mmCIF file of C-alpha atoms and ligand atoms in Angstrom:
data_model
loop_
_atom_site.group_PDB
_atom_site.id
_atom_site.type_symbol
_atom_site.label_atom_id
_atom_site.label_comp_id
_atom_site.label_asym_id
_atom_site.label_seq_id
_atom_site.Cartn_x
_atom_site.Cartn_y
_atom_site.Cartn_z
ATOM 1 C CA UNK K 9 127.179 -284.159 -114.648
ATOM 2 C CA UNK K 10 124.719 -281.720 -112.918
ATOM 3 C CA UNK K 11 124.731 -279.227 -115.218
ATOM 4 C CA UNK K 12 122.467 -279.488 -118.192
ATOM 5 C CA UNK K 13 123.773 -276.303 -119.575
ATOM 6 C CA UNK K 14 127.156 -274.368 -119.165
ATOM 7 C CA UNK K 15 127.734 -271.059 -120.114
ATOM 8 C CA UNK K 16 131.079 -269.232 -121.103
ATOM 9 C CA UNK K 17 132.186 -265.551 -121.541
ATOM 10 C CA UNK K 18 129.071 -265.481 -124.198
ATOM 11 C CA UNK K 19 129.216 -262.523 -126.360
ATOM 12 C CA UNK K 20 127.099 -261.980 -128.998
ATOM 13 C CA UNK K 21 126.760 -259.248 -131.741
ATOM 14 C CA UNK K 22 124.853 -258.163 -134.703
ATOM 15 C CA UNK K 23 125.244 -255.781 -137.537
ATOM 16 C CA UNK K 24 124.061 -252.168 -136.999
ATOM 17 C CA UNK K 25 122.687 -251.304 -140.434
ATOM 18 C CA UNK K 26 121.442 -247.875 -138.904
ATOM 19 C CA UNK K 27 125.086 -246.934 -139.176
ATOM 20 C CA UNK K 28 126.277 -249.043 -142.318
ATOM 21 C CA UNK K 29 128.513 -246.623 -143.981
ATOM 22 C CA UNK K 30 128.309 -246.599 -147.870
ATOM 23 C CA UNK K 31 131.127 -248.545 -148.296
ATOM 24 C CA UNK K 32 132.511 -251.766 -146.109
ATOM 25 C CA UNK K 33 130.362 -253.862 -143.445
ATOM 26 C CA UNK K 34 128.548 -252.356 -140.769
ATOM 27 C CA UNK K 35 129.450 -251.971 -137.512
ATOM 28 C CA UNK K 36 128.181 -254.282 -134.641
ATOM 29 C CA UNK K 37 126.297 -253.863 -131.700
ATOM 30 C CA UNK K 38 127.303 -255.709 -129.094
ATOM 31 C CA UNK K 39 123.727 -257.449 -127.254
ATOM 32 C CA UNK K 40 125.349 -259.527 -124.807
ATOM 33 C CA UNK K 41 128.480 -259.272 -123.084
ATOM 34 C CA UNK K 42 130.271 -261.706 -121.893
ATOM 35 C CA UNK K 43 127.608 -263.993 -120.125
ATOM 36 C CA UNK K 44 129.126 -266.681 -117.995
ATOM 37 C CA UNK K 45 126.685 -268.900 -115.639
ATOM 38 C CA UNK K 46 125.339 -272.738 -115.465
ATOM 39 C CA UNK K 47 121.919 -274.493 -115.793
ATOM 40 C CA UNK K 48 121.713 -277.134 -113.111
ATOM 41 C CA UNK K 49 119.961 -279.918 -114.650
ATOM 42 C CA UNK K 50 115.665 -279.874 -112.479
ATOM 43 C CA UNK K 51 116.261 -276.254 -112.284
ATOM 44 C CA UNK K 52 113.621 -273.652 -113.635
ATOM 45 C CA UNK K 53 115.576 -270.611 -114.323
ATOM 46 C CA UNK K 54 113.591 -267.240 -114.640
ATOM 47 C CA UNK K 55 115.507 -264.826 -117.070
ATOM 48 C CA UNK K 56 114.398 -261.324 -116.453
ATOM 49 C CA UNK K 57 115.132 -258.075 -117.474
ATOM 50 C CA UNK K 58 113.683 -255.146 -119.567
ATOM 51 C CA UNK K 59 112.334 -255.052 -122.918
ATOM 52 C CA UNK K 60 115.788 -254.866 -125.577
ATOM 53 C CA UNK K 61 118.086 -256.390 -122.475
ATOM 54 C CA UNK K 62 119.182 -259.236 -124.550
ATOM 55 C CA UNK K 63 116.541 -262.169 -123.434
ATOM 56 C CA UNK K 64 115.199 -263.310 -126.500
ATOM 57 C CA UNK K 65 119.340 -263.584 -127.385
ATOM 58 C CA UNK K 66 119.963 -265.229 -125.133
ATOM 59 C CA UNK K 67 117.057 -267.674 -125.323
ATOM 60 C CA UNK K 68 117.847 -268.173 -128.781
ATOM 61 C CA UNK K 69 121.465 -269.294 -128.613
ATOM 62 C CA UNK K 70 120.653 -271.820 -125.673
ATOM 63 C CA UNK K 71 118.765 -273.389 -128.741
ATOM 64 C CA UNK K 72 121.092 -272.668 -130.899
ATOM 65 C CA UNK K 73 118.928 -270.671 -133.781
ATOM 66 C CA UNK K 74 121.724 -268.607 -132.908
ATOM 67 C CA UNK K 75 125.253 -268.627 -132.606
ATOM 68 C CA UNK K 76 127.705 -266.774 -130.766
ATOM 69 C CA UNK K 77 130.042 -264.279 -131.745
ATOM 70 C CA UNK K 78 132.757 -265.224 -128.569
ATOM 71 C CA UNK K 79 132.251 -267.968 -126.034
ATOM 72 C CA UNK K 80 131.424 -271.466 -125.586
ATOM 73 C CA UNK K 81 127.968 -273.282 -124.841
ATOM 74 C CA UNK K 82 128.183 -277.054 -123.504
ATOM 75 C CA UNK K 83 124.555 -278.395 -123.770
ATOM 76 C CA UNK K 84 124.993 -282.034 -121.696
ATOM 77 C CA UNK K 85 128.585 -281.619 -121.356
ATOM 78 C CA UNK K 86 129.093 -281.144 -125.576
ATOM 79 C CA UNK K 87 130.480 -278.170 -126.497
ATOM 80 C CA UNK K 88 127.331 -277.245 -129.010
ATOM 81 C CA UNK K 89 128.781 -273.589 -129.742
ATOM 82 C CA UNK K 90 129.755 -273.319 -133.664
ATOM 83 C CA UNK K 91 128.003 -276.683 -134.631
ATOM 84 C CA UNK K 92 126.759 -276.843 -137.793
ATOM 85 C CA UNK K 93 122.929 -277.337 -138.786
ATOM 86 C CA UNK K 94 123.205 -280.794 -139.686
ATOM 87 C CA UNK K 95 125.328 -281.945 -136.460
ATOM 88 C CA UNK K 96 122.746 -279.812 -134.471
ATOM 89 C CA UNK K 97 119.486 -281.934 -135.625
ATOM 90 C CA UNK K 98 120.080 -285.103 -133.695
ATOM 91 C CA UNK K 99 120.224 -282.652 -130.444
ATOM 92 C CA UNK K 100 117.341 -280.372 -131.781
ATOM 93 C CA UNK K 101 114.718 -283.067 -130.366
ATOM 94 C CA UNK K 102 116.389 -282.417 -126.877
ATOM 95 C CA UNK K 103 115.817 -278.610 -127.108
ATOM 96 C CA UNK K 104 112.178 -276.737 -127.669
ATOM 97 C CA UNK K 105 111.546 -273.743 -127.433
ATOM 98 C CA UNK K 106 108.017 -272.478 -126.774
ATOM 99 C CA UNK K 107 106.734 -269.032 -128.086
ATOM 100 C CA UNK K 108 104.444 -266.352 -127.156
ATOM 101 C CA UNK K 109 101.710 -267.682 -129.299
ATOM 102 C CA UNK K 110 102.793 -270.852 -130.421
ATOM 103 C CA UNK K 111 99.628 -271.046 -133.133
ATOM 104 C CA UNK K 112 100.768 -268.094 -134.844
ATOM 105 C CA UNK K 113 103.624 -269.694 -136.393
ATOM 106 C CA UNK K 114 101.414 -272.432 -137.098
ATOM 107 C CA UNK K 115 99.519 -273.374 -140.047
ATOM 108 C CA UNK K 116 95.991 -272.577 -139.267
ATOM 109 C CA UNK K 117 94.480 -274.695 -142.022
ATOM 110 C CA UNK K 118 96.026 -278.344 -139.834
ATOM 111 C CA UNK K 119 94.400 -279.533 -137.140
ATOM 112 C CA UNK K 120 95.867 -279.377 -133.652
ATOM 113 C CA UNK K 121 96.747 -283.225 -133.560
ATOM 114 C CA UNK K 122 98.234 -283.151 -136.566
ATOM 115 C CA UNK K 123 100.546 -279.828 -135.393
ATOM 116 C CA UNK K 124 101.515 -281.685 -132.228
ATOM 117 C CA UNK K 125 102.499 -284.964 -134.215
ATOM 118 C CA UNK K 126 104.504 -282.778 -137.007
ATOM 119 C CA UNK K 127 108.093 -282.480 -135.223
ATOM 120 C CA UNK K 128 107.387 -286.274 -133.529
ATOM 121 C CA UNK K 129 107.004 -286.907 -137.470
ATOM 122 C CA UNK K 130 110.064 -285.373 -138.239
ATOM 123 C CA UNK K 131 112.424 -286.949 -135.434
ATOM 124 C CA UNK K 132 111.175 -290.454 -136.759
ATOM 125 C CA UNK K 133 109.023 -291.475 -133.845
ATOM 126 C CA UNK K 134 107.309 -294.939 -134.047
ATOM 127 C CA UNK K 135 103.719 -293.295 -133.596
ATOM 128 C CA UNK K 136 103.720 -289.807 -133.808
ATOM 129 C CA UNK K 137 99.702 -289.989 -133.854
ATOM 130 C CA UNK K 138 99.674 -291.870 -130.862
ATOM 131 C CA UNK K 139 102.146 -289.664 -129.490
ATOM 132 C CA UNK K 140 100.193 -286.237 -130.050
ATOM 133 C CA UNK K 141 97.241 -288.164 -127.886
ATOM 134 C CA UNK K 142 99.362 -288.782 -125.216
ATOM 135 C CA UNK K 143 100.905 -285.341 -124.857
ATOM 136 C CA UNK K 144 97.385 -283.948 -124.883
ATOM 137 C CA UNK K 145 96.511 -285.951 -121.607
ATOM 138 C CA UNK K 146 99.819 -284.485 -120.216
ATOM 139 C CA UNK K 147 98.748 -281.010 -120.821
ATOM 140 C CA UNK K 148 95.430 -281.881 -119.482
ATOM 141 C CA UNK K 149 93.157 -281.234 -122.592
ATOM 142 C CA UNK K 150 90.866 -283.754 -123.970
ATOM 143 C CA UNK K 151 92.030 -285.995 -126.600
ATOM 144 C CA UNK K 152 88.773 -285.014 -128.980
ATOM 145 C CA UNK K 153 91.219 -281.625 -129.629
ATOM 146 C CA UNK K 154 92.965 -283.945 -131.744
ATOM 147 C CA UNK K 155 90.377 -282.970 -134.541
ATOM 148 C CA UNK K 156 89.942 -279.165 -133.770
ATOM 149 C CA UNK K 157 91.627 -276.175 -135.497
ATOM 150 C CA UNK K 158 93.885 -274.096 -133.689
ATOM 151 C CA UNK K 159 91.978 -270.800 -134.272
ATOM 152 C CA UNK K 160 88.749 -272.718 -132.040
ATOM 153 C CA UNK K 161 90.090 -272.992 -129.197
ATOM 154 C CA UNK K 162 91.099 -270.061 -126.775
ATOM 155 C CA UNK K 163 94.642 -268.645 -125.765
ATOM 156 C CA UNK K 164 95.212 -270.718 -122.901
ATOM 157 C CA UNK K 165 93.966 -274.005 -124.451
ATOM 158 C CA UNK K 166 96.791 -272.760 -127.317
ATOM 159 C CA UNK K 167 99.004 -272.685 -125.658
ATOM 160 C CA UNK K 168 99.003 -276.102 -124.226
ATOM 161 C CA UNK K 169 99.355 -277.187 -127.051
ATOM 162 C CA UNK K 170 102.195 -275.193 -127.668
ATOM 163 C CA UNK K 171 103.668 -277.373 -124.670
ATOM 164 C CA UNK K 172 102.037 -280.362 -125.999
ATOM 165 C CA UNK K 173 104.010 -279.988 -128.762
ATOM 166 C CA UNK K 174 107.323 -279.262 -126.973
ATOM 167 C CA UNK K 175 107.180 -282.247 -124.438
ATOM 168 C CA UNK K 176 105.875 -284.595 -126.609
ATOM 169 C CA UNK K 177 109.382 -284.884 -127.925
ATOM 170 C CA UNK K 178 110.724 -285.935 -124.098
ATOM 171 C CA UNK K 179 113.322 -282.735 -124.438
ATOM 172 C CA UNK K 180 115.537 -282.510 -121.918
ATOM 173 C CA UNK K 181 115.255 -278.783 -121.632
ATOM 174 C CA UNK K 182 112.457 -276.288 -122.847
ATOM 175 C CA UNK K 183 113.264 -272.887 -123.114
ATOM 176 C CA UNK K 184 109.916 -270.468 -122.518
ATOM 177 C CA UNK K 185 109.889 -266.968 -123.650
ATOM 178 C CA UNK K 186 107.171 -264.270 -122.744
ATOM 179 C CA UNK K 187 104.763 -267.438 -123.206
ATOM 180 C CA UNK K 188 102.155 -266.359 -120.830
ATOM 181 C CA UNK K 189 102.650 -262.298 -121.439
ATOM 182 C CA UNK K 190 99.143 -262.628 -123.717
ATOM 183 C CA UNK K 191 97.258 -264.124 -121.314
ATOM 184 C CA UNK K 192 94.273 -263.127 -118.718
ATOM 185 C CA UNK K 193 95.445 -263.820 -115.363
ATOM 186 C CA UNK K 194 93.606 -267.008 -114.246
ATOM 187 C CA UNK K 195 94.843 -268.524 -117.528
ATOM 188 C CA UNK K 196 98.198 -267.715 -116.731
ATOM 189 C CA UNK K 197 98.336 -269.028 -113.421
ATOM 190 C CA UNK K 198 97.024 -272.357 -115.257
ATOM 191 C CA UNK K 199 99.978 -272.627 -117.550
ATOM 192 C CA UNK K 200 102.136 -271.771 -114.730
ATOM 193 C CA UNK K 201 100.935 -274.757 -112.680
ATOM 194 C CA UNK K 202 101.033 -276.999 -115.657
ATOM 195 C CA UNK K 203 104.669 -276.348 -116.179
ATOM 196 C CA UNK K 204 105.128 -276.440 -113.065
ATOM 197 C CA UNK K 205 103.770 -280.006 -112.907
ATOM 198 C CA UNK K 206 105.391 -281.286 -115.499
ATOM 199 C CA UNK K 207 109.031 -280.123 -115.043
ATOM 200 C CA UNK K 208 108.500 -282.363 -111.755
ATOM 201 C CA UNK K 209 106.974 -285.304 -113.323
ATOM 202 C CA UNK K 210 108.763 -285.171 -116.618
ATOM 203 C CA UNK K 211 112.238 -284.284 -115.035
ATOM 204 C CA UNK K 212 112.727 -281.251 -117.595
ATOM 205 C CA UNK K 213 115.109 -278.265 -116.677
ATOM 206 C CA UNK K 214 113.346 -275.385 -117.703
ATOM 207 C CA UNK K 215 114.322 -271.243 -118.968
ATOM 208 C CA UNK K 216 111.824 -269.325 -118.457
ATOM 209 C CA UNK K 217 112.117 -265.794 -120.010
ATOM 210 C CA UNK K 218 109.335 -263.141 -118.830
ATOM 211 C CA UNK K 219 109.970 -259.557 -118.012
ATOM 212 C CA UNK K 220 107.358 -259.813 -115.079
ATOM 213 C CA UNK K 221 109.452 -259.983 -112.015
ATOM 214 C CA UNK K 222 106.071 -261.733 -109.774
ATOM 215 C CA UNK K 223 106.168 -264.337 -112.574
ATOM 216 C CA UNK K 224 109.122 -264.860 -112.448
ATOM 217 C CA UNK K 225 109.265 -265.295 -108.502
ATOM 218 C CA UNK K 226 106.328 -267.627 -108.193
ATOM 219 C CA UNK K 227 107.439 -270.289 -110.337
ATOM 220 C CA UNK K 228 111.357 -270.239 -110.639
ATOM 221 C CA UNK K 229 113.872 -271.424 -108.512
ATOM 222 C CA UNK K 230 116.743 -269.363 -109.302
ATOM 223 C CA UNK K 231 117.010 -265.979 -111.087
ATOM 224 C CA UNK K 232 119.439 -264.446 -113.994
ATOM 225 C CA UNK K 233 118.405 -260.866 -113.839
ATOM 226 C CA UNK K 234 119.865 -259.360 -117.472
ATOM 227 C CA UNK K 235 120.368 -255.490 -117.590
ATOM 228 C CA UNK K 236 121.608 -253.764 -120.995
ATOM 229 C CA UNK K 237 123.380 -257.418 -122.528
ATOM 230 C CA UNK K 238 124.932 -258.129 -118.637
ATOM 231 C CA UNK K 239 124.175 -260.217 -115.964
ATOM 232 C CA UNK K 240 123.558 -258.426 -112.964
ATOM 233 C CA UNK K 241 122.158 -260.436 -110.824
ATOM 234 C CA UNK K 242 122.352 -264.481 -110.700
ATOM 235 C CA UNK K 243 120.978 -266.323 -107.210
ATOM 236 C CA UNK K 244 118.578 -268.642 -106.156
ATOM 237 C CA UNK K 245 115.025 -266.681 -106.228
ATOM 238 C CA UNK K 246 114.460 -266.704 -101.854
ATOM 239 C CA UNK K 247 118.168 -265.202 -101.998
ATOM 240 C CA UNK K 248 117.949 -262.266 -104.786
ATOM 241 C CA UNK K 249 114.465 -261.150 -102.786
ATOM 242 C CA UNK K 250 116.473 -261.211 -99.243
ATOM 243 C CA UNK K 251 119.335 -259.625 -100.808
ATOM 244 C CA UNK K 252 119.127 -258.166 -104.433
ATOM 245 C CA UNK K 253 122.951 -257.019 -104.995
ATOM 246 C CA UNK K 254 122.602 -254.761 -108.408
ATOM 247 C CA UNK K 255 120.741 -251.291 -108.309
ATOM 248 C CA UNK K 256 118.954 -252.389 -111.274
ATOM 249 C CA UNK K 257 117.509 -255.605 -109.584
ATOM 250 C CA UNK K 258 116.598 -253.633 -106.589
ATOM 251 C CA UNK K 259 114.741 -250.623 -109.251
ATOM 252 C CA UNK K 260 112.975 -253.758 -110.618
ATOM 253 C CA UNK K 261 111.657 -255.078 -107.378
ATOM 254 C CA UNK K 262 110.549 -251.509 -106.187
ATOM 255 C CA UNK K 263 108.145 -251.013 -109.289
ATOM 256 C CA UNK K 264 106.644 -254.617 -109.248
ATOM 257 C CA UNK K 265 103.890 -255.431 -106.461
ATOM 258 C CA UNK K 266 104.640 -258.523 -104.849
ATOM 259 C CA UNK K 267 102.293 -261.408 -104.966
ATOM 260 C CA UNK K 268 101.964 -263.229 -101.455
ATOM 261 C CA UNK K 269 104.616 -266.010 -101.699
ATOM 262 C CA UNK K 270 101.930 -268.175 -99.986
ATOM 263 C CA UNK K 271 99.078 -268.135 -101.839
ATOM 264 C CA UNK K 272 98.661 -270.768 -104.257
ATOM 265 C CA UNK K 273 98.083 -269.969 -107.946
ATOM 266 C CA UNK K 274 95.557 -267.504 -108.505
HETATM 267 P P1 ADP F 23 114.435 -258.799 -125.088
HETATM 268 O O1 ADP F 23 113.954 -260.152 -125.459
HETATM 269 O O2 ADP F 23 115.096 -258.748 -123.748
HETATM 270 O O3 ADP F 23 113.377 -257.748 -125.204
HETATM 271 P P2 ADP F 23 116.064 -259.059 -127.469
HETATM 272 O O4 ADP F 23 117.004 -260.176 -127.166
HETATM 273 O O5 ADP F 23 114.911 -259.358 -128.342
HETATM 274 O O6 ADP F 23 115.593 -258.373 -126.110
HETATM 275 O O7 ADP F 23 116.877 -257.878 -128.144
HETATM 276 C C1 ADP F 23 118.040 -257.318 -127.555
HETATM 277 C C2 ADP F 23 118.607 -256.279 -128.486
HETATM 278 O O8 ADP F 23 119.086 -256.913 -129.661
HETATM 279 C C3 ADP F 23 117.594 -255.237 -128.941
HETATM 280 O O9 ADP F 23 118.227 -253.984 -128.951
HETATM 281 C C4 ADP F 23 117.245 -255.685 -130.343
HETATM 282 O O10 ADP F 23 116.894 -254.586 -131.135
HETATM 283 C C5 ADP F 23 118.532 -256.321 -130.819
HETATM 284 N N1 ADP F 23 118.317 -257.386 -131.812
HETATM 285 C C6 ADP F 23 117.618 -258.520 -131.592
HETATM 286 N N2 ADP F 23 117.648 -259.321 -132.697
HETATM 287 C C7 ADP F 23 118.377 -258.664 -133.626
HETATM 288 C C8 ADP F 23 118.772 -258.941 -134.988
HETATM 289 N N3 ADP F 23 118.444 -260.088 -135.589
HETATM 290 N N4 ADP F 23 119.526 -258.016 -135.623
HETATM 291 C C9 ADP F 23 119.901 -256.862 -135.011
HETATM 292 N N5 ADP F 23 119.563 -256.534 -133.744
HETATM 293 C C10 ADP F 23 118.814 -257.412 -133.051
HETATM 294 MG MG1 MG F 24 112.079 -260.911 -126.002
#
């Protein structure tokens, strides 16, 4: 099957306390609406759209810390849309999810092997020590982090390990949201070559969720553009620049500056 993800008339809402009346439930907001579309299995798929536009949402029911109010979501051809908690652990290993700052959620007092060994702990690996050294080479920091704290080291070095820490599971899918939005820019364009790197070597399908549109075109290879809960815009990146379709996606492309498609990373 060739698509690691497929996505179904996807709705999602949440309670609107703002208007909860006295009495009876509150209404709902509806934050996406009805969201149908596929994640080929290699792919990197940027998800872009303005702040509120549903991304986060979305990320978080492809990982299922959410779940839908209408719709189905097949993750590797299982239909993983109303499972419960304890049916969903055996598959969480297969989906991570890295943050903004990874660290923050953290406990600052453990030191960064023992943070990237933690979930290989928890999913029963043979060796999760061993394993935590390992996915430090892959990320390309020296194994002597092992014994550092997480507040030592600086936001870029975090958040490798925040990948560290993702791939050290072997996931089939990593879902990335606003990850490099804190960083400088040469330490973005390192992260962005490192995942880069090892969604080739490591045969990972990746979602990557940023609302910078000359992120977004630099390292994905096909784009979901999100506008107010909708898809507006779905096509491989090379076509959507061509040919943007939706007003919105062509309002986004006017007020972003456009790197030079052949310059390496910064
Ligand atoms: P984005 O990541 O694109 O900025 P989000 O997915 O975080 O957008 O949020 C989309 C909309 O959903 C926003 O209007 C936000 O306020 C609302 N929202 C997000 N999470 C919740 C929640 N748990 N309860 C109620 N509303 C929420
Ligand atoms: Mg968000």
């Amino acid at each position: 099957m060739a698509d690691l993800y497929q996505v179904e008339n996807l709705r999602l809402s949440f309670p609107d306390l703002t208007r909860k009346p006295l009495l009876g439930a509150a209404p709902r907001t509806e934050i996406l609406k009805d969201l149908s579309f596929t994640i080929p299995r290699g792919e990197i798929l940027g998800i872009v759209g303005g702040s509120g536009s549903g991304k986060s949402t979305l990320g978080r029911v492809l990982v299922r810390l959410l779940e839908p109010s209408a719709g189905t979501v097949h993750f590797d051809g299982r239909d993983i849309t109303h499972l419960a908690e304890a049916e969903l652990r055996p598959l969480r290993r297969r989906f991570q999810m890295i943050f903004q700052d990874p660290m923050s959620s953290l406990n600052p007092r453990h030191r960064i092997g023992r943070l990237i060994a933690a979930p290989l702990r928890l999913h029963g690996a043979d060796d999760p020590e061993k394993g935590a050294l390992e996915a430090l080479d892959q990320v390309g920091l020296p194994r002597s982090f092992a014994s550092r704290y997480p507040h030592e080291l600086s936001g870029g070095q975090r958040q490798r390990v925040g990948i560290a820490r993702a791939i050290a599971l072997r996931p089939d899918f990593i879902l990335a949201d606003e990850i490099v939005s804190g960083l400088d820019v040469s330490s973005q364009a390192q992260v962005l070559a490192l995942l880069e790197r090892l969604v080739a070597e490591l045969g990972l399908t990746l979602a990557f969720i940023s609302h910078d549109l000359s992120v977004i075109r630099r390292l994905c290879t096909r784009i979901l553009v999100l506008h107010r809960g909708e898809i507006v815009e779905n096509a491989v990146t090379a076509e959507l620049y061509a040919n943007p379709r939706a007003a919105y996606t062509r309002e986004l492309l006017d007020v972003i500056p456009l790197p030079d498609p052949d310059q390496p990373w910064i």
